[in-house]
JSON list of C-alpha atoms in Angstrom, two decimals:
[
{"chain": "H", "resi": 935, "resn": "MET", "atom": "CA", "xyz": [-0.16, -15.32, -49.54]},
{"chain": "H", "resi": 936, "resn": "THR", "atom": "CA", "xyz": [0.62, -12.31, -51.73]},
{"chain": "H", "resi": 937, "resn": "GLY", "atom": "CA", "xyz": [4.00, -13.74, -52.69]},
{"chain": "H", "resi": 938, "resn": "VAL", "atom": "CA", "xyz": [2.37, -17.02, -53.69]},
{"chain": "H", "resi": 939, "resn": "GLY", "atom": "CA", "xyz": [-0.18, -15.19, -55.84]},
{"chain": "H", "resi": 940, "resn": "LEU", "atom": "CA", "xyz": [2.53, -13.14, -57.52]},
{"chain": "H", "resi": 941, "resn": "ALA", "atom": "CA", "xyz": [4.62, -16.24, -58.14]},
{"chain": "H", "resi": 942, "resn": "VAL", "atom": "CA", "xyz": [1.65, -18.13, -59.63]},
{"chain": "H", "resi": 943, "resn": "VAL", "atom": "CA", "xyz": [0.65, -15.25, -61.93]},
{"chain": "H", "resi": 944, "resn": "GLY", "atom": "CA", "xyz": [4.30, -14.79, -62.92]},
{"chain": "H", "resi": 945, "resn": "LEU", "atom": "CA", "xyz": [4.78, -18.48, -63.71]},
{"chain": "H", "resi": 946, "resn": "LEU", "atom": "CA", "xyz": [1.55, -18.58, -65.76]},
{"chain": "H", "resi": 947, "resn": "LEU", "atom": "CA", "xyz": [2.71, -15.56, -67.74]},
{"chain": "H", "resi": 948, "resn": "CYS", "atom": "CA", "xyz": [6.22, -16.97, -68.09]},
{"chain": "H", "resi": 949, "resn": "PHE", "atom": "CA", "xyz": [5.28, -20.44, -69.32]},
{"chain": "H", "resi": 950, "resn": "VAL", "atom": "CA", "xyz": [1.86, -20.18, -71.02]},
{"chain": "H", "resi": 951, "resn": "GLY", "atom": "CA", "xyz": [1.41, -16.44, -71.52]},
{"chain": "H", "resi": 952, "resn": "LEU", "atom": "CA", "xyz": [0.79, -16.38, -75.25]},
{"chain": "H", "resi": 953, "resn": "ARG", "atom": "CA", "xyz": [-1.09, -19.69, -75.32]},
{"chain": "H", "resi": 954, "resn": "SER", "atom": "CA", "xyz": [-4.14, -17.67, -74.30]},
{"chain": "H", "resi": 955, "resn": "ILE", "atom": "CA", "xyz": [-4.17, -14.01, -75.28]},
{"chain": "H", "resi": 956, "resn": "HIS", "atom": "CA", "xyz": [-6.79, -13.38, -72.57]},
{"chain": "H", "resi": 957, "resn": "LEU", "atom": "CA", "xyz": [-4.56, -14.92, -69.89]},
{"chain": "H", "resi": 958, "resn": "ALA", "atom": "CA", "xyz": [-1.58, -12.93, -71.16]},
{"chain": "H", "resi": 959, "resn": "LEU", "atom": "CA", "xyz": [-3.53, -9.66, -71.05]},
{"chain": "H", "resi": 960, "resn": "LEU", "atom": "CA", "xyz": [-4.92, -10.25, -67.57]},
{"chain": "H", "resi": 961, "resn": "ALA", "atom": "CA", "xyz": [-1.60, -11.49, -66.16]},
{"chain": "H", "resi": 962, "resn": "CYS", "atom": "CA", "xyz": [0.43, -8.66, -67.72]},
{"chain": "H", "resi": 963, "resn": "GLY", "atom": "CA", "xyz": [-2.03, -6.03, -66.53]},
{"chain": "H", "resi": 964, "resn": "PHE", "atom": "CA", "xyz": [-2.09, -7.53, -63.04]},
{"chain": "H", "resi": 965, "resn": "ALA", "atom": "CA", "xyz": [1.70, -7.73, -62.91]},
{"chain": "H", "resi": 966, "resn": "LEU", "atom": "CA", "xyz": [2.21, -4.18, -64.12]},
{"chain": "H", "resi": 967, "resn": "GLY", "atom": "CA", "xyz": [-0.39, -2.77, -61.74]},
{"chain": "H", "resi": 968, "resn": "TRP", "atom": "CA", "xyz": [1.09, -4.68, -58.80]},
{"chain": "H", "resi": 969, "resn": "LEU", "atom": "CA", "xyz": [4.71, -3.74, -59.46]},
{"chain": "H", "resi": 970, "resn": "VAL", "atom": "CA", "xyz": [3.92, -0.06, -60.04]},
{"chain": "H", "resi": 971, "resn": "ALA", "atom": "CA", "xyz": [1.67, 0.17, -56.94]},
{"chain": "H", "resi": 972, "resn": "GLU", "atom": "CA", "xyz": [4.21, -1.69, -54.81]},
{"chain": "H", "resi": 973, "resn": "GLY", "atom": "CA", "xyz": [7.03, 0.47, -56.14]},
{"chain": "H", "resi": 974, "resn": "LEU", "atom": "CA", "xyz": [5.15, 3.57, -55.09]},
{"chain": "H", "resi": 975, "resn": "GLY", "atom": "CA", "xyz": [4.78, 2.20, -51.55]},
{"chain": "H", "resi": 976, "resn": "ALA", "atom": "CA", "xyz": [1.18, 0.94, -51.64]},
{"chain": "H", "resi": 977, "resn": "SER", "atom": "CA", "xyz": [-0.05, -1.52, -49.04]},
{"chain": "H", "resi": 978, "resn": "VAL", "atom": "CA", "xyz": [-0.76, -5.12, -50.07]},
{"chain": "H", "resi": 979, "resn": "ALA", "atom": "CA", "xyz": [-4.51, -4.48, -50.26]},
{"chain": "H", "resi": 980, "resn": "VAL", "atom": "CA", "xyz": [-4.11, -1.34, -52.37]},
{"chain": "H", "resi": 981, "resn": "ALA", "atom": "CA", "xyz": [-1.57, -3.06, -54.63]},
{"chain": "H", "resi": 982, "resn": "ALA", "atom": "CA", "xyz": [-3.99, -5.96, -55.15]},
{"chain": "H", "resi": 983, "resn": "ILE", "atom": "CA", "xyz": [-6.83, -3.59, -56.05]},
{"chain": "H", "resi": 984, "resn": "VAL", "atom": "CA", "xyz": [-4.63, -1.57, -58.41]},
{"chain": "H", "resi": 985, "resn": "ALA", "atom": "CA", "xyz": [-3.35, -4.81, -59.98]},
{"chain": "H", "resi": 986, "resn": "ALA", "atom": "CA", "xyz": [-6.87, -6.17, -60.50]},
{"chain": "H", "resi": 987, "resn": "CYS", "atom": "CA", "xyz": [-7.97, -2.87, -62.04]},
{"chain": "H", "resi": 988, "resn": "ALA", "atom": "CA", "xyz": [-4.92, -2.77, -64.29]},
{"chain": "H", "resi": 989, "resn": "ALA", "atom": "CA", "xyz": [-5.64, -6.35, -65.39]},
{"chain": "H", "resi": 990, "resn": "VAL", "atom": "CA", "xyz": [-9.22, -5.45, -66.36]},
{"chain": "H", "resi": 991, "resn": "VAL", "atom": "CA", "xyz": [-8.20, -2.18, -68.03]},
{"chain": "H", "resi": 992, "resn": "GLY", "atom": "CA", "xyz": [-5.47, -3.95, -70.02]},
{"chain": "H", "resi": 993, "resn": "TRP", "atom": "CA", "xyz": [-7.89, -6.67, -71.11]},
{"chain": "H", "resi": 994, "resn": "VAL", "atom": "CA", "xyz": [-10.63, -4.19, -72.08]},
{"chain": "H", "resi": 995, "resn": "LEU", "atom": "CA", "xyz": [-8.15, -1.98, -73.92]},
{"chain": "H", "resi": 996, "resn": "ALA", "atom": "CA", "xyz": [-6.89, -4.93, -75.94]},
{"chain": "H", "resi": 997, "resn": "ARG", "atom": "CA", "xyz": [-10.40, -6.12, -76.75]},
{"chain": "H", "resi": 998, "resn": "VAL", "atom": "CA", "xyz": [-11.44, -2.64, -77.90]},
{"chain": "H", "resi": 999, "resn": "VAL", "atom": "CA", "xyz": [-8.31, -2.15, -79.94]},
{"chain": "H", "resi": 1000, "resn": "LEU", "atom": "CA", "xyz": [-8.22, -5.61, -81.47]},
{"chain": "H", "resi": 1001, "resn": "ARG", "atom": "CA", "xyz": [-5.69, -4.77, -84.15]},
{"chain": "H", "resi": 1002, "resn": "ALA", "atom": "CA", "xyz": [-3.26, -3.52, -81.55]},
{"chain": "H", "resi": 1003, "resn": "ALA", "atom": "CA", "xyz": [-3.63, -6.51, -79.20]},
{"chain": "H", "resi": 1004, "resn": "LEU", "atom": "CA", "xyz": [-0.02, -7.61, -79.63]},
{"chain": "H", "resi": 1005, "resn": "PHE", "atom": "CA", "xyz": [1.13, -4.05, -78.99]},
{"chain": "H", "resi": 1006, "resn": "VAL", "atom": "CA", "xyz": [-0.87, -3.96, -75.76]},
{"chain": "H", "resi": 1007, "resn": "VAL", "atom": "CA", "xyz": [0.36, -7.40, -74.63]},
{"chain": "H", "resi": 1008, "resn": "GLY", "atom": "CA", "xyz": [3.94, -6.48, -75.51]},
{"chain": "H", "resi": 1009, "resn": "GLY", "atom": "CA", "xyz": [3.57, -3.10, -73.83]},
{"chain": "H", "resi": 1010, "resn": "LEU", "atom": "CA", "xyz": [2.11, -4.49, -70.61]},
{"chain": "H", "resi": 1011, "resn": "ALA", "atom": "CA", "xyz": [4.72, -7.24, -70.43]},
{"chain": "H", "resi": 1012, "resn": "GLY", "atom": "CA", "xyz": [7.39, -4.68, -71.31]},
{"chain": "H", "resi": 1013, "resn": "GLY", "atom": "CA", "xyz": [6.19, -2.55, -68.42]},
{"chain": "H", "resi": 1014, "resn": "VAL", "atom": "CA", "xyz": [6.71, -5.53, -66.10]},
{"chain": "H", "resi": 1015, "resn": "ILE", "atom": "CA", "xyz": [10.18, -6.02, -67.58]},
{"chain": "H", "resi": 1016, "resn": "GLY", "atom": "CA", "xyz": [10.95, -2.32, -67.15]},
{"chain": "H", "resi": 1017, "resn": "ALA", "atom": "CA", "xyz": [9.79, -2.36, -63.53]},
{"chain": "H", "resi": 1018, "resn": "LYS", "atom": "CA", "xyz": [11.93, -5.43, -62.80]},
{"chain": "H", "resi": 1019, "resn": "LEU", "atom": "CA", "xyz": [14.95, -3.94, -64.55]},
{"chain": "H", "resi": 1020, "resn": "PHE", "atom": "CA", "xyz": [14.55, -0.67, -62.68]},
{"chain": "H", "resi": 1021, "resn": "GLY", "atom": "CA", "xyz": [14.30, -2.58, -59.40]},
{"chain": "H", "resi": 1022, "resn": "LEU", "atom": "CA", "xyz": [17.49, -4.47, -60.23]},
{"chain": "H", "resi": 1023, "resn": "LEU", "atom": "CA", "xyz": [19.34, -1.31, -61.21]},
{"chain": "H", "resi": 1024, "resn": "GLU", "atom": "CA", "xyz": [18.06, 1.09, -58.55]},
{"chain": "H", "resi": 1025, "resn": "GLY", "atom": "CA", "xyz": [16.64, -1.04, -55.71]},
{"chain": "H", "resi": 1026, "resn": "ASP", "atom": "CA", "xyz": [14.45, 0.75, -53.16]},
{"chain": "H", "resi": 1027, "resn": "ASP", "atom": "CA", "xyz": [16.31, 4.07, -53.50]},
{"chain": "H", "resi": 1028, "resn": "GLY", "atom": "CA", "xyz": [15.10, 4.91, -57.02]},
{"chain": "H", "resi": 1029, "resn": "ASN", "atom": "CA", "xyz": [13.53, 8.18, -58.10]},
{"chain": "H", "resi": 1030, "resn": "VAL", "atom": "CA", "xyz": [9.79, 7.74, -58.75]},
{"chain": "H", "resi": 1031, "resn": "LEU", "atom": "CA", "xyz": [9.75, 9.99, -61.83]},
{"chain": "H", "resi": 1032, "resn": "LEU", "atom": "CA", "xyz": [12.76, 8.20, -63.31]},
{"chain": "H", "resi": 1033, "resn": "ALA", "atom": "CA", "xyz": [11.07, 4.85, -62.60]},
{"chain": "H", "resi": 1034, "resn": "VAL", "atom": "CA", "xyz": [7.88, 5.89, -64.40]},
{"chain": "H", "resi": 1035, "resn": "ILE", "atom": "CA", "xyz": [9.79, 7.21, -67.42]},
{"chain": "H", "resi": 1036, "resn": "PHE", "atom": "CA", "xyz": [11.93, 4.06, -67.58]},
{"chain": "H", "resi": 1037, "resn": "VAL", "atom": "CA", "xyz": [8.97, 1.67, -67.23]},
{"chain": "H", "resi": 1038, "resn": "VAL", "atom": "CA", "xyz": [6.93, 3.51, -69.88]},
{"chain": "H", "resi": 1039, "resn": "ALA", "atom": "CA", "xyz": [9.90, 3.59, -72.27]},
{"chain": "H", "resi": 1040, "resn": "VAL", "atom": "CA", "xyz": [10.50, -0.16, -71.95]},
{"chain": "H", "resi": 1041, "resn": "ALA", "atom": "CA", "xyz": [6.75, -0.81, -72.27]},
{"chain": "H", "resi": 1042, "resn": "VAL", "atom": "CA", "xyz": [6.48, 1.19, -75.49]},
{"chain": "H", "resi": 1043, "resn": "LEU", "atom": "CA", "xyz": [9.59, -0.41, -77.01]},
{"chain": "H", "resi": 1044, "resn": "SER", "atom": "CA", "xyz": [8.33, -3.87, -76.09]},
{"chain": "H", "resi": 1045, "resn": "GLY", "atom": "CA", "xyz": [4.88, -3.08, -77.48]},
{"chain": "H", "resi": 1046, "resn": "LEU", "atom": "CA", "xyz": [6.37, -1.86, -80.76]},
{"chain": "H", "resi": 1047, "resn": "ALA", "atom": "CA", "xyz": [8.55, -4.97, -80.99]},
{"chain": "H", "resi": 1048, "resn": "ALA", "atom": "CA", "xyz": [5.52, -7.21, -80.41]},
{"chain": "H", "resi": 1049, "resn": "GLN", "atom": "CA", "xyz": [3.52, -5.33, -83.02]},
{"chain": "H", "resi": 1050, "resn": "ARG", "atom": "CA", "xyz": [6.37, -5.57, -85.55]},
{"chain": "H", "resi": 1051, "resn": "TYR", "atom": "CA", "xyz": [7.65, -9.09, -84.84]},
{"chain": "H", "resi": 1052, "resn": "HIS", "atom": "CA", "xyz": [4.32, -10.56, -83.69]},
{"chain": "H", "resi": 1053, "resn": "GLU", "atom": "CA", "xyz": [4.46, -13.83, -81.71]},
{"chain": "H", "resi": 1054, "resn": "THR", "atom": "CA", "xyz": [8.24, -13.95, -81.39]},
{"chain": "H", "resi": 1055, "resn": "ALA", "atom": "CA", "xyz": [8.50, -10.68, -79.48]},
{"chain": "H", "resi": 1056, "resn": "ALA", "atom": "CA", "xyz": [5.24, -11.21, -77.56]},
{"chain": "H", "resi": 1057, "resn": "ILE", "atom": "CA", "xyz": [6.44, -14.61, -76.34]},
{"chain": "H", "resi": 1058, "resn": "TRP", "atom": "CA", "xyz": [9.74, -13.07, -75.30]},
{"chain": "H", "resi": 1059, "resn": "ALA", "atom": "CA", "xyz": [7.99, -10.25, -73.42]},
{"chain": "H", "resi": 1060, "resn": "CYS", "atom": "CA", "xyz": [5.54, -12.61, -71.67]},
{"chain": "H", "resi": 1061, "resn": "ALA", "atom": "CA", "xyz": [8.29, -15.05, -70.69]},
{"chain": "H", "resi": 1062, "resn": "PHE", "atom": "CA", "xyz": [10.63, -12.46, -69.22]},
{"chain": "H", "resi": 1063, "resn": "GLY", "atom": "CA", "xyz": [7.85, -10.36, -67.69]},
{"chain": "H", "resi": 1064, "resn": "GLY", "atom": "CA", "xyz": [6.41, -13.46, -66.03]},
{"chain": "H", "resi": 1065, "resn": "ALA", "atom": "CA", "xyz": [9.81, -14.63, -64.85]},
{"chain": "H", "resi": 1066, "resn": "GLY", "atom": "CA", "xyz": [10.46, -11.25, -63.22]},
{"chain": "H", "resi": 1067, "resn": "LEU", "atom": "CA", "xyz": [7.11, -11.32, -61.46]},
{"chain": "H", "resi": 1068, "resn": "ALA", "atom": "CA", "xyz": [7.55, -14.93, -60.32]},
{"chain": "H", "resi": 1069, "resn": "LEU", "atom": "CA", "xyz": [10.96, -14.14, -58.82]},
{"chain": "H", "resi": 1070, "resn": "SER", "atom": "CA", "xyz": [9.55, -11.07, -57.08]},
{"chain": "H", "resi": 1071, "resn": "GLY", "atom": "CA", "xyz": [6.82, -13.33, -55.66]},
{"chain": "H", "resi": 1072, "resn": "LEU", "atom": "CA", "xyz": [9.40, -15.78, -54.36]},
{"chain": "H", "resi": 1073, "resn": "GLY", "atom": "CA", "xyz": [11.25, -12.88, -52.76]},
{"chain": "H", "resi": 1074, "resn": "ARG", "atom": "CA", "xyz": [8.02, -11.90, -51.03]},
{"chain": "H", "resi": 1075, "resn": "ILE", "atom": "CA", "xyz": [7.28, -15.47, -49.87]},
{"chain": "H", "resi": 1076, "resn": "TRP", "atom": "CA", "xyz": [10.73, -15.93, -48.28]},
{"chain": "H", "resi": 1077, "resn": "PRO", "atom": "CA", "xyz": [12.03, -12.40, -47.69]},
{"chain": "H", "resi": 1078, "resn": "ASP", "atom": "CA", "xyz": [14.87, -13.46, -45.38]},
{"chain": "H", "resi": 1079, "resn": "THR", "atom": "CA", "xyz": [16.26, -16.00, -47.83]},
{"chain": "H", "resi": 1080, "resn": "LEU", "atom": "CA", "xyz": [15.14, -14.87, -51.29]},
{"chain": "H", "resi": 1081, "resn": "GLY", "atom": "CA", "xyz": [14.29, -11.21, -50.69]},
{"chain": "H", "resi": 1082, "resn": "PHE", "atom": "CA", "xyz": [17.14, -10.21, -52.99]},
{"chain": "H", "resi": 1083, "resn": "LEU", "atom": "CA", "xyz": [15.12, -11.57, -55.93]},
{"chain": "H", "resi": 1084, "resn": "ARG", "atom": "CA", "xyz": [12.67, -8.74, -55.33]},
{"chain": "H", "resi": 1085, "resn": "THR", "atom": "CA", "xyz": [15.04, -5.90, -54.41]},
{"chain": "H", "resi": 1086, "resn": "PRO", "atom": "CA", "xyz": [18.75, -6.72, -54.30]},
{"chain": "H", "resi": 1087, "resn": "ASP", "atom": "CA", "xyz": [20.87, -4.78, -51.82]},
{"chain": "H", "resi": 1088, "resn": "THR", "atom": "CA", "xyz": [24.34, -5.59, -53.12]},
{"chain": "H", "resi": 1089, "resn": "THR", "atom": "CA", "xyz": [25.92, -5.93, -56.54]},
{"chain": "H", "resi": 1090, "resn": "ALA", "atom": "CA", "xyz": [26.35, -9.68, -56.01]},
{"chain": "H", "resi": 1091, "resn": "GLU", "atom": "CA", "xyz": [22.64, -10.03, -55.18]},
{"chain": "H", "resi": 1092, "resn": "ALA", "atom": "CA", "xyz": [21.71, -7.99, -58.27]},
{"chain": "H", "resi": 1093, "resn": "VAL", "atom": "CA", "xyz": [23.89, -10.19, -60.49]},
{"chain": "H", "resi": 1094, "resn": "LEU", "atom": "CA", "xyz": [22.45, -13.37, -58.97]},
{"chain": "H", "resi": 1095, "resn": "SER", "atom": "CA", "xyz": [18.89, -12.05, -59.29]},
{"chain": "H", "resi": 1096, "resn": "ALA", "atom": "CA", "xyz": [19.49, -11.02, -62.91]},
{"chain": "H", "resi": 1097, "resn": "ALA", "atom": "CA", "xyz": [20.97, -14.43, -63.71]},
{"chain": "H", "resi": 1098, "resn": "ALA", "atom": "CA", "xyz": [18.00, -16.22, -62.15]},
{"chain": "H", "resi": 1099, "resn": "TRP", "atom": "CA", "xyz": [15.66, -13.94, -64.12]},
{"chain": "H", "resi": 1100, "resn": "LEU", "atom": "CA", "xyz": [17.46, -14.65, -67.40]},
{"chain": "H", "resi": 1101, "resn": "VAL", "atom": "CA", "xyz": [17.46, -18.42, -66.83]},
{"chain": "H", "resi": 1102, "resn": "LEU", "atom": "CA", "xyz": [13.78, -18.59, -65.84]},
{"chain": "H", "resi": 1103, "resn": "GLY", "atom": "CA", "xyz": [12.80, -16.24, -68.68]},
{"chain": "H", "resi": 1104, "resn": "ALA", "atom": "CA", "xyz": [14.73, -18.31, -71.23]},
{"chain": "H", "resi": 1105, "resn": "LEU", "atom": "CA", "xyz": [13.10, -21.48, -69.94]},
{"chain": "H", "resi": 1106, "resn": "GLY", "atom": "CA", "xyz": [9.66, -19.84, -70.17]},
{"chain": "H", "resi": 1107, "resn": "TRP", "atom": "CA", "xyz": [10.43, -18.61, -73.70]},
{"chain": "H", "resi": 1108, "resn": "THR", "atom": "CA", "xyz": [11.43, -22.13, -74.76]},
{"chain": "H", "resi": 1109, "resn": "VAL", "atom": "CA", "xyz": [8.26, -23.69, -73.33]},
{"chain": "H", "resi": 1110, "resn": "GLN", "atom": "CA", "xyz": [5.99, -21.04, -74.87]},
{"chain": "H", "resi": 1111, "resn": "ARG", "atom": "CA", "xyz": [7.69, -21.35, -78.25]},
{"chain": "H", "resi": 1112, "resn": "ARG", "atom": "CA", "xyz": [6.99, -25.09, -78.26]},
{"chain": "H", "resi": 1113, "resn": "LEU", "atom": "CA", "xyz": [3.38, -24.60, -77.17]},
{"chain": "H", "resi": 1114, "resn": "VAL", "atom": "CA", "xyz": [2.71, -22.05, -79.90]},
{"chain": "H", "resi": 1115, "resn": "GLN", "atom": "CA", "xyz": [4.37, -24.25, -82.53]},
{"chain": "H", "resi": 1116, "resn": "GLN", "atom": "CA", "xyz": [2.31, -27.26, -81.41]},
{"chain": "H", "resi": 1117, "resn": "SER", "atom": "CA", "xyz": [-0.95, -25.30, -81.51]},
{"chain": "H", "resi": 1118, "resn": "SER", "atom": "CA", "xyz": [-0.20, -23.94, -84.98]},
{"chain": "H", "resi": 1119, "resn": "GLN", "atom": "CA", "xyz": [0.54, -27.46, -86.28]},
{"chain": "H", "resi": 1120, "resn": "ALA", "atom": "CA", "xyz": [-2.55, -29.05, -84.73]},
{"chain": "H", "resi": 1121, "resn": "PRO", "atom": "CA", "xyz": [-5.24, -30.07, -87.23]},
{"chain": "H", "resi": 1122, "resn": "VAL", "atom": "CA", "xyz": [-8.33, -27.88, -87.21]}
]
């Protein structure tokens, strides 16, 4: 069940993340909370609670700091991207402090890019953050077959997981780009 939930949230973020800023905030916060809690060895129940709290905190933070909403969305999605990248590069053997520093650095860079380049960078961050979460969810649903999508053990698995992530993220970016263009061209 948890893998299905992660995959659904990841696919929503990947394909329609910026269509609704509220959905993007909640999904990014949930994803970041889940991946950080899971990376620190939390149980499924604790990870779900942390993820739900992170979703609410991210949403409230963005609502309070309205002008910085794209920074927050980009930062949360960037945190998801950073967590996925760290998992691909380090697997289960990574240093916790290094993981936190890496995730925060990617989150801040992604947030700054979203604030500077607006929708373009935010769509990119949502698409690739969602794709990473969706693939981690699939790895959780079928750990024997697709577990490498969550934490690869070999270089070949890491390359295959990264390729799947790039393809799904690019597909999500393309779909979101079209949705945003259609909504901006729709008569009011």
